[in-house]
């Protein structure tokens, strides 16, 4: 099932076409690496599909209800929160569900109609199931499982966001993004600020991720380890290849050789 359809994407800077009537389909569950020469338009592409930049022409159509997550290292965040408070903010919707469930139980004491009581009890039971499935009663453990994998424990959970370096802040923001378990996550050079052990952890996490991701990276080993598809941006075109980076490169070189021979 496709979750993203791009048709006729066109974007120009000055007299240069970044994209020229380009098409792409992204399907549910695909693990995609985005490659191309410097200046080819990789970050522009991510900014367009994330909604941070409007294209000059063409259609970018997401499946209704898709929850997108984008690692925007320049995003404005609350610098006064501690690291743990910031990470907990990924789960505020669960607090709202818990509050609503408790309000139902309080209301039950004044309900006399049996049908209405059954309706409210069923509603509360569904909310309880949501909380249980999301691990609401053990959130700190869930948060640290991800954040420790990226080295946030070395930063300190009591540190205030405003005191962190750019790299430390990026680790915390990446942790929050992964914790949110979006339907699709968009990552622009996520390994730039990670040590080798944390890159290894991120690789395992992404390989087990049941949903979709698109990753820009110059780290070809990382791309080889995580990608099942590669999107190449070149000369205003977008083309998707099946396979990891090495497999893409073989196909690309073969196509280039055939083009030269013709």
mmCIF file of N, CA, C and O in Angstrom, residues 202-245:
data_model
loop_
_atom_site.group_PDB
_atom_site.id
_atom_site.type_symbol
_atom_site.label_atom_id
_atom_site.label_comp_id
_atom_site.label_asym_id
_atom_site.label_seq_id
_atom_site.Cartn_x
_atom_site.Cartn_y
_atom_site.Cartn_z
ATOM 1 N N UNK A 202 21.424 2.208 16.582
ATOM 2 C CA UNK A 202 20.428 2.793 15.677
ATOM 3 C C UNK A 202 20.179 1.862 14.488
ATOM 4 O O UNK A 202 19.040 1.719 14.038
ATOM 5 N N UNK A 203 21.243 1.235 13.995
ATOM 6 C CA UNK A 203 21.101 0.284 12.890
ATOM 7 C C UNK A 203 20.155 -0.850 13.265
ATOM 8 O O UNK A 203 19.241 -1.205 12.498
ATOM 9 N N UNK A 204 20.340 -1.418 14.449
ATOM 10 C CA UNK A 204 19.474 -2.514 14.897
ATOM 11 C C UNK A 204 18.042 -2.028 15.095
ATOM 12 O O UNK A 204 17.080 -2.728 14.749
ATOM 13 N N UNK A 205 17.901 -0.835 15.630
ATOM 14 C CA UNK A 205 16.560 -0.284 15.843
ATOM 15 C C UNK A 205 15.835 -0.120 14.512
ATOM 16 O O UNK A 205 14.674 -0.530 14.368
ATOM 17 N N UNK A 206 16.500 0.480 13.543
ATOM 18 C CA UNK A 206 15.857 0.728 12.249
ATOM 19 C C UNK A 206 15.563 -0.563 11.510
ATOM 20 O O UNK A 206 14.535 -0.677 10.825
ATOM 21 N N UNK A 207 16.434 -1.538 11.637
ATOM 22 C CA UNK A 207 16.184 -2.820 10.974
ATOM 23 C C UNK A 207 14.956 -3.522 11.538
ATOM 24 O O UNK A 207 14.300 -4.298 10.828
ATOM 25 N N UNK A 208 14.647 -3.277 12.793
ATOM 26 C CA UNK A 208 13.482 -3.901 13.409
ATOM 27 C C UNK A 208 12.248 -2.994 13.349
ATOM 28 O O UNK A 208 11.169 -3.394 13.810
ATOM 29 N N UNK A 209 12.412 -1.808 12.767
ATOM 30 C CA UNK A 209 11.295 -0.846 12.718
ATOM 31 C C UNK A 209 10.244 -1.352 11.738
ATOM 32 O O UNK A 209 10.537 -1.549 10.555
ATOM 33 N N UNK A 210 9.007 -1.579 12.190
ATOM 34 C CA UNK A 210 8.003 -2.191 11.321
ATOM 35 C C UNK A 210 7.372 -1.217 10.330
ATOM 36 O O UNK A 210 6.644 -1.640 9.432
ATOM 37 N N UNK A 211 7.678 0.065 10.499
ATOM 38 C CA UNK A 211 7.038 1.071 9.654
ATOM 39 C C UNK A 211 8.051 1.606 8.639
ATOM 40 O O UNK A 211 9.035 0.952 8.339
ATOM 41 N N UNK A 212 7.789 2.779 8.096
ATOM 42 C CA UNK A 212 8.576 3.316 6.980
ATOM 43 C C UNK A 212 9.585 4.337 7.464
ATOM 44 O O UNK A 212 9.314 5.100 8.387
ATOM 45 N N UNK A 213 10.771 4.346 6.835
ATOM 46 C CA UNK A 213 11.685 5.464 7.077
ATOM 47 C C UNK A 213 12.430 5.818 5.791
ATOM 48 O O UNK A 213 12.644 4.987 4.915
ATOM 49 N N UNK A 214 12.806 7.104 5.713
ATOM 50 C CA UNK A 214 13.655 7.622 4.655
ATOM 51 C C UNK A 214 14.843 8.289 5.332
ATOM 52 O O UNK A 214 14.662 9.136 6.223
ATOM 53 N N UNK A 215 16.053 7.917 4.925
ATOM 54 C CA UNK A 215 17.262 8.379 5.589
ATOM 55 C C UNK A 215 18.240 8.956 4.568
ATOM 56 O O UNK A 215 18.570 8.293 3.576
ATOM 57 N N UNK A 216 18.690 10.174 4.808
ATOM 58 C CA UNK A 216 19.815 10.741 4.068
ATOM 59 C C UNK A 216 21.074 10.446 4.866
ATOM 60 O O UNK A 216 21.135 10.710 6.070
ATOM 61 N N UNK A 217 22.082 9.894 4.213
ATOM 62 C CA UNK A 217 23.345 9.632 4.901
ATOM 63 C C UNK A 217 24.481 9.506 3.900
ATOM 64 O O UNK A 217 24.312 8.945 2.814
ATOM 65 N N UNK A 218 25.645 10.052 4.283
ATOM 66 C CA UNK A 218 26.867 9.849 3.507
ATOM 67 C C UNK A 218 27.620 8.597 3.958
ATOM 68 O O UNK A 218 28.632 8.227 3.365
ATOM 69 N N UNK A 219 27.130 7.970 5.024
ATOM 70 C CA UNK A 219 27.759 6.777 5.572
ATOM 71 C C UNK A 219 27.253 5.561 4.792
ATOM 72 O O UNK A 219 26.171 5.033 5.063
ATOM 73 N N UNK A 220 28.025 5.112 3.816
ATOM 74 C CA UNK A 220 27.557 4.034 2.944
ATOM 75 C C UNK A 220 27.417 2.707 3.693
ATOM 76 O O UNK A 220 26.547 1.898 3.350
ATOM 77 N N UNK A 221 28.253 2.479 4.708
ATOM 78 C CA UNK A 221 28.094 1.249 5.510
ATOM 79 C C UNK A 221 26.749 1.270 6.222
ATOM 80 O O UNK A 221 26.035 0.250 6.250
ATOM 81 N N UNK A 222 26.400 2.397 6.789
ATOM 82 C CA UNK A 222 25.119 2.548 7.476
ATOM 83 C C UNK A 222 23.970 2.284 6.504
ATOM 84 O O UNK A 222 23.026 1.542 6.818
ATOM 85 N N UNK A 223 24.048 2.873 5.302
ATOM 86 C CA UNK A 223 22.998 2.660 4.306
ATOM 87 C C UNK A 223 22.917 1.188 3.900
ATOM 88 O O UNK A 223 21.824 0.633 3.746
ATOM 89 N N UNK A 224 24.081 0.562 3.719
ATOM 90 C CA UNK A 224 24.085 -0.861 3.369
ATOM 91 C C UNK A 224 23.399 -1.702 4.432
ATOM 92 O O UNK A 224 22.718 -2.685 4.133
ATOM 93 N N UNK A 225 23.570 -1.312 5.686
ATOM 94 C CA UNK A 225 23.060 -2.101 6.802
ATOM 95 C C UNK A 225 21.566 -1.909 7.046
ATOM 96 O O UNK A 225 20.928 -2.787 7.636
ATOM 97 N N UNK A 226 20.998 -0.775 6.615
ATOM 98 C CA UNK A 226 19.609 -0.481 6.994
ATOM 99 C C UNK A 226 18.621 -0.448 5.833
ATOM 100 O O UNK A 226 17.415 -0.563 6.058
ATOM 101 N N UNK A 227 19.097 -0.281 4.602
ATOM 102 C CA UNK A 227 18.180 0.019 3.502
ATOM 103 C C UNK A 227 17.811 -1.189 2.657
ATOM 104 O O UNK A 227 18.653 -2.028 2.345
ATOM 105 N N UNK A 228 16.555 -1.241 2.284
ATOM 106 C CA UNK A 228 16.062 -2.230 1.321
ATOM 107 C C UNK A 228 15.805 -1.573 -0.035
ATOM 108 O O UNK A 228 15.625 -2.272 -1.040
ATOM 109 N N UNK A 229 15.773 -0.240 -0.034
ATOM 110 C CA UNK A 229 15.595 0.537 -1.257
ATOM 111 C C UNK A 229 16.491 1.760 -1.181
ATOM 112 O O UNK A 229 16.807 2.243 -0.078
ATOM 113 N N UNK A 230 16.875 2.269 -2.345
ATOM 114 C CA UNK A 230 17.656 3.505 -2.422
ATOM 115 C C UNK A 230 16.985 4.440 -3.419
ATOM 116 O O UNK A 230 16.642 4.026 -4.535
ATOM 117 N N UNK A 231 16.780 5.676 -2.995
ATOM 118 C CA UNK A 231 16.271 6.721 -3.878
ATOM 119 C C UNK A 231 17.444 7.606 -4.272
ATOM 120 O O UNK A 231 18.107 8.188 -3.405
ATOM 121 N N UNK A 232 17.702 7.683 -5.560
ATOM 122 C CA UNK A 232 18.805 8.495 -6.072
ATOM 123 C C UNK A 232 18.240 9.775 -6.686
ATOM 124 O O UNK A 232 17.336 9.734 -7.524
ATOM 125 N N UNK A 233 18.775 10.901 -6.236
ATOM 126 C CA UNK A 233 18.379 12.202 -6.774
ATOM 127 C C UNK A 233 19.508 12.698 -7.661
ATOM 128 O O UNK A 233 20.636 12.879 -7.194
ATOM 129 N N UNK A 234 19.196 12.886 -8.938
ATOM 130 C CA UNK A 234 20.242 13.205 -9.901
ATOM 131 C C UNK A 234 19.645 13.955 -11.084
ATOM 132 O O UNK A 234 18.654 13.516 -11.678
ATOM 133 N N UNK A 235 20.251 15.088 -11.405
ATOM 134 C CA UNK A 235 19.846 15.882 -12.578
ATOM 135 C C UNK A 235 18.349 16.181 -12.606
ATOM 136 O O UNK A 235 17.706 16.117 -13.663
ATOM 137 N N UNK A 236 17.795 16.497 -11.447
ATOM 138 C CA UNK A 236 16.385 16.865 -11.375
ATOM 139 C C UNK A 236 15.430 15.700 -11.325
ATOM 140 O O UNK A 236 14.211 15.883 -11.249
ATOM 141 N N UNK A 237 15.952 14.476 -11.380
ATOM 142 C CA UNK A 237 15.115 13.280 -11.375
ATOM 143 C C UNK A 237 15.204 12.546 -10.038
ATOM 144 O O UNK A 237 16.201 12.671 -9.312
ATOM 145 N N UNK A 238 14.177 11.759 -9.750
ATOM 146 C CA UNK A 238 14.145 10.907 -8.564
ATOM 147 C C UNK A 238 13.878 9.483 -9.038
ATOM 148 O O UNK A 238 12.869 9.226 -9.692
ATOM 149 N N UNK A 239 14.786 8.569 -8.715
ATOM 150 C CA UNK A 239 14.602 7.183 -9.147
ATOM 151 C C UNK A 239 14.841 6.241 -7.981
ATOM 152 O O UNK A 239 15.815 6.386 -7.252
ATOM 153 N N UNK A 240 13.927 5.279 -7.808
ATOM 154 C CA UNK A 240 14.034 4.319 -6.701
ATOM 155 C C UNK A 240 14.588 2.987 -7.201
ATOM 156 O O UNK A 240 14.130 2.451 -8.210
ATOM 157 N N UNK A 241 15.582 2.476 -6.479
ATOM 158 C CA UNK A 241 16.212 1.194 -6.783
ATOM 159 C C UNK A 241 15.919 0.216 -5.653
ATOM 160 O O UNK A 241 15.851 0.610 -4.492
ATOM 161 N N UNK A 242 15.809 -1.055 -6.001
ATOM 162 C CA UNK A 242 15.636 -2.102 -5.001
ATOM 163 C C UNK A 242 17.007 -2.593 -4.546
ATOM 164 O O UNK A 242 17.884 -2.867 -5.363
ATOM 165 N N UNK A 243 17.179 -2.688 -3.218
ATOM 166 C CA UNK A 243 18.441 -3.173 -2.680
ATOM 167 C C UNK A 243 19.122 -2.143 -1.811
ATOM 168 O O UNK A 243 18.651 -1.016 -1.651
ATOM 169 N N UNK A 244 20.268 -2.528 -1.227
ATOM 170 C CA UNK A 244 21.021 -1.601 -0.382
ATOM 171 C C UNK A 244 21.925 -0.706 -1.250
ATOM 172 O O UNK A 244 21.811 -0.705 -2.477
ATOM 173 N N UNK A 245 22.825 0.022 -0.611
ATOM 174 C CA UNK A 245 23.624 0.991 -1.360
ATOM 175 C C UNK A 245 24.531 0.311 -2.386
ATOM 176 O O UNK A 245 24.633 0.773 -3.539
#
